[in-house]
């Protein structure tokens, strides 16, 4: 077998694996997404948005039992509910899905959120900000 064929086969094998390889920039990208999402949340919390009193499922009531991916995915589902209220929720939704699923976010749908206790959207944003701050600290 010629060297060219061996090199091509090696490149083909490596390219097939790239979807599962964690690239060095992914940590930086994740950190930037966390920062951006927290900035959006900060901005929203400083404004009086009309739908803050809207009730949403309180996914944080038992978040100690859930994993981070599940919490971020469920938070994305709730953020999507707020898209009609304010455009920033669209960016928060996209970022949360990307934080939950990484580069595969485009192929994932938000997680279903079971009925349970509710909280105001304003309290949800406050708790989400706290969860993202913890995640950000763990990234450093």
Coordinates of N, CA, C and O in Angstrom, one line a residue:
X1 N 0.9 -1.2 0.0 CA 0.0 0.0 0.0 C 0.9 1.2 0.0 O 1.8 1.3 0.8
X2 N 0.6 2.2 -0.9 CA 1.4 3.4 -1.0 C 1.2 4.3 0.2 O 0.2 4.2 0.9
X3 N 2.2 5.2 0.4 CA 2.1 6.1 1.6 C 0.9 7.1 1.4 O 0.3 7.5 2.4
X4 N 0.6 7.4 0.2 CA -0.5 8.3 -0.1 C -1.8 7.7 0.3 O -2.6 8.4 1.0
X5 N -2.0 6.4 0.0 CA -3.2 5.7 0.4 C -3.3 5.7 2.0 O -4.4 5.9 2.6
X6 N -2.2 5.4 2.6 CA -2.2 5.3 4.1 C -2.5 6.7 4.7 O -3.3 6.7 5.7
X7 N -2.0 7.7 4.2 CA -2.3 9.1 4.7 C -3.8 9.4 4.5 O -4.4 9.9 5.4
X8 N -4.3 9.1 3.3 CA -5.7 9.4 3.0 C -6.6 8.6 3.9 O -7.6 9.1 4.4
X9 N -6.3 7.3 4.1 CA -7.1 6.5 5.0 C -7.1 7.1 6.5 O -8.1 7.1 7.2
X10 N -5.9 7.5 6.9 CA -5.7 8.1 8.2 C -6.6 9.3 8.4 O -7.3 9.5 9.4
X11 N -6.5 10.2 7.4 CA -7.3 11.5 7.4 C -8.8 11.2 7.4 O -9.6 11.8 8.1
X12 N -9.2 10.2 6.6 CA -10.6 9.8 6.5 C -11.1 9.3 7.9 O -12.1 9.7 8.4
X13 N -10.3 8.5 8.5 CA -10.6 8.0 9.9 C -10.7 9.1 10.9 O -11.6 9.1 11.7
X14 N -9.8 10.0 10.9 CA -9.8 11.1 11.8 C -11.0 12.0 11.6 O -11.6 12.5 12.5
X15 N -11.3 12.3 10.3 CA -12.4 13.2 10.1 C -13.7 12.5 10.5 O -14.7 13.2 10.9
X16 N -13.8 11.2 10.5 CA -15.1 10.5 10.9 C -15.2 10.7 12.4 O -16.3 10.7 13.0
X17 N -14.1 10.8 13.2 CA -14.2 10.9 14.6 C -14.3 12.4 15.1 O -14.6 12.5 16.3
X18 N -14.2 13.3 14.3 CA -14.2 14.7 14.8 C -15.4 15.1 15.6 O -15.4 16.0 16.4
X19 N -16.6 14.6 15.3 CA -17.8 14.9 16.0 C -17.8 14.6 17.4 O -18.4 15.3 18.2
X20 N -17.0 13.6 17.9 CA -16.9 13.3 19.3 C -15.7 13.8 20.0 O -15.5 13.6 21.2
X21 N -14.8 14.4 19.3 CA -13.6 14.9 19.9 C -13.8 16.3 20.5 O -14.5 17.1 19.9
X22 N -13.3 16.5 21.7 CA -13.5 17.8 22.3 C -12.3 18.6 21.9 O -11.1 18.3 22.2
X23 N -12.6 19.7 21.1 CA -11.5 20.5 20.6 C -11.1 21.5 21.7 O -11.8 21.9 22.5
X24 N -9.8 22.0 21.6 CA -9.3 22.9 22.6 C -10.1 24.2 22.8 O -10.2 24.7 23.9
X25 N -10.7 24.7 21.8 CA -11.4 25.9 21.8 C -12.8 25.8 22.5 O -13.4 26.7 22.8
X26 N -13.3 24.5 22.7 CA -14.6 24.3 23.2 C -14.8 24.9 24.6 O -15.8 25.4 25.0
X27 N -13.7 24.8 25.4 CA -13.8 25.4 26.8 C -13.9 26.9 26.7 O -14.7 27.4 27.4
X28 N -13.2 27.5 25.8 CA -13.3 29.0 25.7 C -14.7 29.3 25.1 O -15.3 30.3 25.6
X29 N -15.2 28.6 24.2 CA -16.5 28.9 23.6 C -17.6 28.7 24.7 O -18.5 29.6 24.8
X30 N -17.5 27.7 25.5 CA -18.4 27.5 26.6 C -18.4 28.6 27.6 O -19.4 29.1 28.0
X31 N -17.2 29.0 27.9 CA -17.0 30.1 28.9 C -17.7 31.4 28.3 O -18.4 32.1 29.0
X32 N -17.4 31.7 27.0 CA -18.0 32.9 26.4 C -19.5 32.8 26.4 O -20.2 33.8 26.6
X33 N -20.1 31.6 26.1 CA -21.5 31.5 26.1 C -22.1 31.7 27.5 O -23.2 32.3 27.6
X34 N -21.4 31.2 28.5 CA -21.9 31.4 29.9 C -21.9 32.9 30.2 O -22.8 33.5 30.7
X35 N -20.8 33.6 29.8 CA -20.7 35.0 30.0 C -21.8 35.8 29.3 O -22.4 36.7 29.9
X36 N -22.0 35.5 28.0 CA -23.0 36.2 27.3 C -24.4 35.9 27.8 O -25.2 36.9 28.0
X37 N -24.7 34.7 28.2 CA -26.0 34.4 28.8 C -26.2 35.1 30.1 O -27.3 35.7 30.4
X38 N -25.2 35.2 30.9 CA -25.3 35.9 32.2 C -25.5 37.4 32.0 O -26.3 38.1 32.7
X39 N -24.9 38.0 30.9 CA -25.1 39.4 30.6 C -26.5 39.6 30.1 O -27.1 40.6 30.5
X40 N -27.1 38.7 29.3 CA -28.4 38.9 28.9 C -29.4 38.8 30.1 O -30.3 39.6 30.2
X41 N -29.1 37.9 31.0 CA -29.9 37.8 32.2 C -29.8 39.0 33.1 O -30.8 39.5 33.6
X42 N -28.6 39.5 33.2 CA -28.4 40.8 34.0 C -29.2 41.9 33.4 O -29.9 42.6 34.1
X43 N -29.1 42.1 32.1 CA -29.9 43.1 31.4 C -31.4 43.0 31.6 O -32.1 43.9 32.0
X44 N -31.9 41.7 31.5 CA -33.3 41.5 31.7 C -33.8 41.8 33.1 O -34.8 42.3 33.3
X45 N -32.9 41.4 34.1 CA -33.3 41.6 35.5 C -33.3 43.1 35.9 O -34.0 43.5 36.8
X46 N -32.6 43.9 35.1 CA -32.5 45.3 35.4 C -33.7 46.1 34.8 O -34.0 47.2 35.2
X47 N -34.4 45.5 33.9 CA -35.5 46.1 33.2 C -36.8 45.5 33.8 O -36.9 44.5 34.4
X48 N -37.9 46.3 33.7 CA -39.2 45.9 34.1 C -39.9 45.3 32.8 O -40.3 46.1 32.0
X49 N -39.9 44.0 32.7 CA -40.5 43.4 31.6 C -41.9 42.9 31.9 O -42.1 42.4 33.0
X50 N -42.8 43.1 31.0 CA -44.2 42.9 31.3 C -44.6 41.5 31.8 O -45.5 41.3 32.5
X51 N -43.9 40.5 31.3 CA -44.2 39.1 31.6 C -43.5 38.6 32.8 O -43.6 37.4 33.1
X52 N -42.8 39.4 33.6 CA -42.1 38.9 34.8 C -43.0 38.2 35.8 O -42.6 37.3 36.5
X53 N -44.3 38.5 35.8 CA -45.2 37.9 36.8 C -45.8 36.6 36.2 O -46.5 35.9 37.0
X54 N -45.5 36.3 35.0 CA -45.9 35.0 34.4 C -45.4 33.8 35.2 O -44.2 33.9 35.6
X55 N -46.2 32.9 35.4 CA -45.8 31.7 36.1 C -45.2 30.6 35.2 O -45.7 30.4 34.1
X56 N -44.0 30.1 35.6 CA -43.4 29.0 34.9 C -43.1 27.9 35.8 O -43.1 28.1 37.0
X57 N -42.8 26.7 35.3 CA -42.5 25.6 36.1 C -41.2 25.8 36.8 O -40.2 26.3 36.2
X58 N -41.1 25.5 38.1 CA -39.9 25.8 38.9 C -39.0 24.5 38.8 O -39.0 23.6 39.6
X59 N -38.1 24.6 37.7 CA -37.2 23.4 37.5 C -36.1 23.4 38.6 O -35.4 22.4 38.7
X60 N -36.0 24.5 39.3 CA -34.9 24.5 40.3 C -35.3 24.0 41.6 O -34.5 23.9 42.5
X61 N -36.6 23.7 41.8 CA -37.1 23.2 43.1 C -36.3 22.0 43.5 O -36.0 21.8 44.7
X62 N -36.0 21.1 42.6 CA -35.3 19.9 42.9 C -34.1 19.7 42.1 O -33.7 18.6 41.7
X63 N -33.4 20.8 41.7 CA -32.3 20.7 40.8 C -31.1 20.0 41.3 O -30.2 19.6 40.6
X64 N -31.0 19.8 42.6 CA -29.9 19.0 43.2 C -29.9 17.6 42.7 O -28.9 17.0 42.6
X65 N -31.1 17.1 42.3 CA -31.2 15.7 41.9 C -30.9 15.6 40.4 O -30.5 14.5 39.9
X66 N -31.1 16.6 39.6 CA -30.9 16.6 38.2 C -29.4 16.9 37.8 O -28.7 17.4 38.6
X67 N -29.0 16.4 36.6 CA -27.7 16.8 36.2 C -27.7 18.1 35.5 O -28.7 18.6 35.1
X68 N -26.5 18.7 35.2 CA -26.4 20.0 34.6 C -27.0 20.1 33.3 O -27.6 21.0 32.9
X69 N -26.7 19.0 32.5 CA -27.3 19.0 31.1 C -28.8 19.1 31.1 O -29.4 19.9 30.4
X70 N -29.4 18.3 32.0 CA -30.9 18.3 32.1 C -31.4 19.7 32.6 O -32.4 20.2 32.0
X71 N -30.7 20.3 33.6 CA -31.2 21.6 34.1 C -31.1 22.6 33.0 O -32.0 23.4 32.8
X72 N -30.0 22.7 32.3 CA -29.8 23.6 31.2 C -30.8 23.4 30.1 O -31.3 24.4 29.5
X73 N -31.1 22.2 29.8 CA -32.0 21.9 28.7 C -33.4 22.3 29.1 O -34.2 22.9 28.3
X74 N -33.8 22.0 30.3 CA -35.2 22.4 30.8 C -35.3 23.9 30.9 O -36.3 24.5 30.6
X75 N -34.2 24.6 31.3 CA -34.2 26.0 31.4 C -34.4 26.6 30.0 O -35.0 27.6 29.8
X76 N -33.8 25.9 29.0 CA -34.0 26.4 27.6 C -35.5 26.3 27.2 O -36.0 27.2 26.6
X77 N -36.1 25.2 27.6 CA -37.5 25.1 27.4 C -38.3 26.2 27.9 O -39.2 26.8 27.3
X78 N -38.0 26.6 29.1 CA -38.8 27.7 29.8 C -38.4 29.1 29.1 O -39.2 29.9 29.0
X79 N -37.1 29.2 28.8 CA -36.7 30.5 28.1 C -37.5 30.6 26.8 O -37.8 31.7 26.4
X80 N -37.7 29.5 26.1 CA -38.4 29.5 24.9 C -39.8 30.1 25.1 O -40.4 30.8 24.2
X81 N -40.4 29.8 26.2 CA -41.8 30.3 26.5 C -41.8 31.8 26.6 O -42.8 32.4 26.4
X82 N -40.6 32.4 27.0 CA -40.5 33.8 27.2 C -40.2 34.6 25.9 O -40.2 35.8 25.9
X83 N -40.0 33.9 24.8 CA -39.6 34.5 23.5 C -40.6 35.5 23.1 O -40.2 36.6 22.5
X84 N -41.9 35.3 23.3 CA -42.9 36.2 22.8 C -42.9 37.5 23.7 O -43.4 38.5 23.3
X85 N -42.3 37.4 24.9 CA -42.3 38.5 25.8 C -41.2 39.4 25.5 O -41.3 40.6 25.5
X86 N -40.0 38.9 25.2 CA -38.8 39.7 25.0 C -37.9 39.0 24.1 O -37.6 37.8 24.2
X87 N -37.3 39.7 23.1 CA -36.4 39.1 22.1 C -35.1 38.4 22.7 O -34.6 37.5 22.2
X88 N -34.7 38.9 23.9 CA -33.5 38.4 24.5 C -33.7 36.9 24.9 O -32.7 36.2 25.0
X89 N -34.9 36.5 25.1 CA -35.1 35.1 25.5 C -34.7 34.1 24.4 O -34.4 33.0 24.6
X90 N -34.8 34.6 23.1 CA -34.4 33.8 22.0 C -32.9 33.5 22.1 O -32.4 32.3 21.9
X91 N -32.1 34.5 22.4 CA -30.6 34.3 22.6 C -30.3 33.4 23.8 O -29.4 32.6 23.8
X92 N -31.1 33.6 24.9 CA -30.9 32.8 26.1 C -31.2 31.3 25.8 O -30.5 30.4 26.1
X93 N -32.3 31.1 25.0 CA -32.7 29.8 24.6 C -31.6 29.1 23.8 O -31.2 28.0 24.1
X94 N -31.1 29.8 22.8 CA -30.1 29.2 22.0 C -28.8 28.9 22.8 O -28.2 27.8 22.6
X95 N -28.4 29.8 23.6 CA -27.2 29.6 24.4 C -27.4 28.4 25.4 O -26.4 27.6 25.6
X96 N -28.5 28.3 26.0 CA -28.7 27.3 27.0 C -28.7 25.9 26.3 O -28.1 24.9 26.8
X97 N -29.3 25.8 25.1 CA -29.3 24.5 24.4 C -27.8 24.2 24.0 O -27.4 23.0 24.1
X98 N -27.1 25.2 23.6 CA -25.7 24.9 23.2 C -24.8 24.6 24.5 O -24.0 23.7 24.4
X99 N -25.1 25.2 25.6 CA -24.4 24.8 26.8 C -24.8 23.4 27.3 O -23.9 22.7 27.8
X100 N -26.0 23.0 27.0 CA -26.4 21.7 27.4 C -25.9 20.6 26.5 O -25.4 19.6 26.9
X101 N -25.9 20.8 25.2 CA -25.6 19.8 24.2 C -24.4 20.0 23.4 O -24.0 19.2 22.6
X102 N -23.7 21.2 23.6 CA -22.5 21.5 22.8 C -22.8 21.6 21.4 O -23.8 22.2 21.0
X103 N -21.9 21.1 20.5 CA -22.0 21.3 19.1 C -23.2 20.6 18.5 O -23.6 20.8 17.4
X104 N -23.7 19.7 19.3 CA -24.9 18.9 18.7 C -26.2 19.6 19.0 O -27.3 19.0 18.8
X105 N -26.2 20.8 19.6 CA -27.4 21.5 19.9 C -28.4 21.7 18.8 O -29.6 21.7 19.0
X106 N -27.9 21.9 17.6 CA -28.8 22.1 16.4 C -29.7 20.9 16.2 O -30.7 21.0 15.6
X107 N -29.2 19.7 16.6 CA -30.0 18.5 16.4 C -30.8 18.1 17.6 O -31.5 17.0 17.5
X108 N -30.8 18.9 18.6 CA -31.6 18.5 19.8 C -32.8 19.5 20.0 O -32.7 20.6 19.5
X109 N -33.8 19.0 20.7 CA -34.9 19.8 21.0 C -34.9 20.1 22.5 O -34.2 19.3 23.2
X110 N -35.5 21.1 22.9 CA -35.5 21.4 24.4 C -36.2 20.2 25.1 O -37.0 19.5 24.6
X111 N -35.8 20.0 26.4 CA -36.3 18.9 27.2 C -37.7 19.2 27.6 O -38.1 20.4 27.9
X112 N -38.5 18.2 27.7 CA -39.9 18.4 28.3 C -39.8 18.8 29.8 O -38.9 18.3 30.5
X113 N -40.7 19.6 30.2 CA -40.7 20.0 31.6 C -42.1 19.5 32.2 O -43.1 19.9 31.7
X114 N -42.0 18.6 33.2 CA -43.2 18.1 33.8 C -43.8 19.1 34.7 O -43.2 20.0 35.2
X115 N -45.1 19.0 34.8 CA -45.9 19.9 35.6 C -45.4 19.8 37.1 O -45.0 18.7 37.5
X116 N -45.4 20.9 37.8 CA -45.0 20.8 39.2 C -45.2 22.2 39.8 O -46.0 23.0 39.3
X117 N -44.5 22.5 40.8 CA -44.6 23.8 41.4 C -44.2 24.9 40.5 O -43.4 24.6 39.5
X118 N -44.7 26.0 40.6 CA -44.4 27.1 39.7 C -43.7 28.3 40.5 O -43.7 28.3 41.7
X119 N -43.1 29.1 39.7 CA -42.5 30.3 40.2 C -42.7 31.4 39.1 O -43.0 31.1 38.0
X120 N -42.4 32.7 39.5 CA -42.6 33.7 38.6 C -41.4 33.7 37.6 O -40.3 33.2 37.9
X121 N -41.6 34.2 36.4 CA -40.5 34.3 35.4 C -39.3 35.1 36.0 O -38.1 34.7 35.8
X122 N -39.6 36.1 36.8 CA -38.5 36.9 37.4 C -37.7 36.1 38.3 O -36.5 36.1 38.3
X123 N -38.3 35.3 39.2 CA -37.6 34.4 40.1 C -36.8 33.3 39.3 O -35.7 33.0 39.7
X124 N -37.4 32.8 38.3 CA -36.7 31.8 37.4 C -35.4 32.4 36.9 O -34.4 31.7 36.9
X125 N -35.5 33.6 36.3 CA -34.3 34.3 35.8 C -33.2 34.5 36.8 O -32.0 34.3 36.6
X126 N -33.6 34.8 38.0 CA -32.7 35.0 39.1 C -32.0 33.7 39.5 O -30.8 33.7 39.7
X127 N -32.8 32.7 39.6 CA -32.2 31.4 39.9 C -31.3 30.8 38.8 O -30.3 30.3 39.0
X128 N -31.8 31.0 37.6 CA -30.9 30.6 36.4 C -29.6 31.3 36.4 O -28.6 30.7 36.2
X129 N -29.6 32.6 36.7 CA -28.4 33.4 36.8 C -27.5 32.8 37.8 O -26.2 32.7 37.6
X130 N -28.0 32.4 39.0 CA -27.2 31.8 40.1 C -26.6 30.5 39.6 O -25.4 30.2 39.8
X131 N -27.4 29.7 38.9 CA -26.9 28.4 38.4 C -25.8 28.6 37.4 O -24.7 27.9 37.5
X132 N -25.9 29.6 36.5 CA -24.9 29.8 35.5 C -23.6 30.4 36.1 O -22.5 30.1 35.7
X133 N -23.8 31.2 37.2 CA -22.6 31.7 37.9 C -21.8 30.5 38.5 O -20.6 30.5 38.5
X134 N -22.5 29.6 39.1 CA -21.8 28.4 39.7 C -21.1 27.6 38.6 O -20.0 27.2 38.8
X135 N -21.8 27.5 37.5 CA -21.2 26.8 36.3 C -19.9 27.5 35.8 O -18.9 26.9 35.5
X136 N -20.0 28.8 35.8 CA -18.9 29.7 35.3 C -17.7 29.6 36.3 O -16.6 29.4 35.8
X137 N -18.0 29.6 37.6 CA -16.9 29.4 38.5 C -16.2 28.0 38.4 O -15.0 27.9 38.5
X138 N -17.0 27.0 38.1 CA -16.5 25.7 37.9 C -15.7 25.6 36.6 O -14.8 24.7 36.5
X139 N -15.9 26.4 35.6 CA -15.1 26.5 34.4 C -13.7 27.0 34.6 O -12.8 26.6 33.8
X140 N -13.5 27.9 35.5 CA -12.2 28.5 35.7 C -11.2 27.6 36.3 O -11.3 26.7 36.9

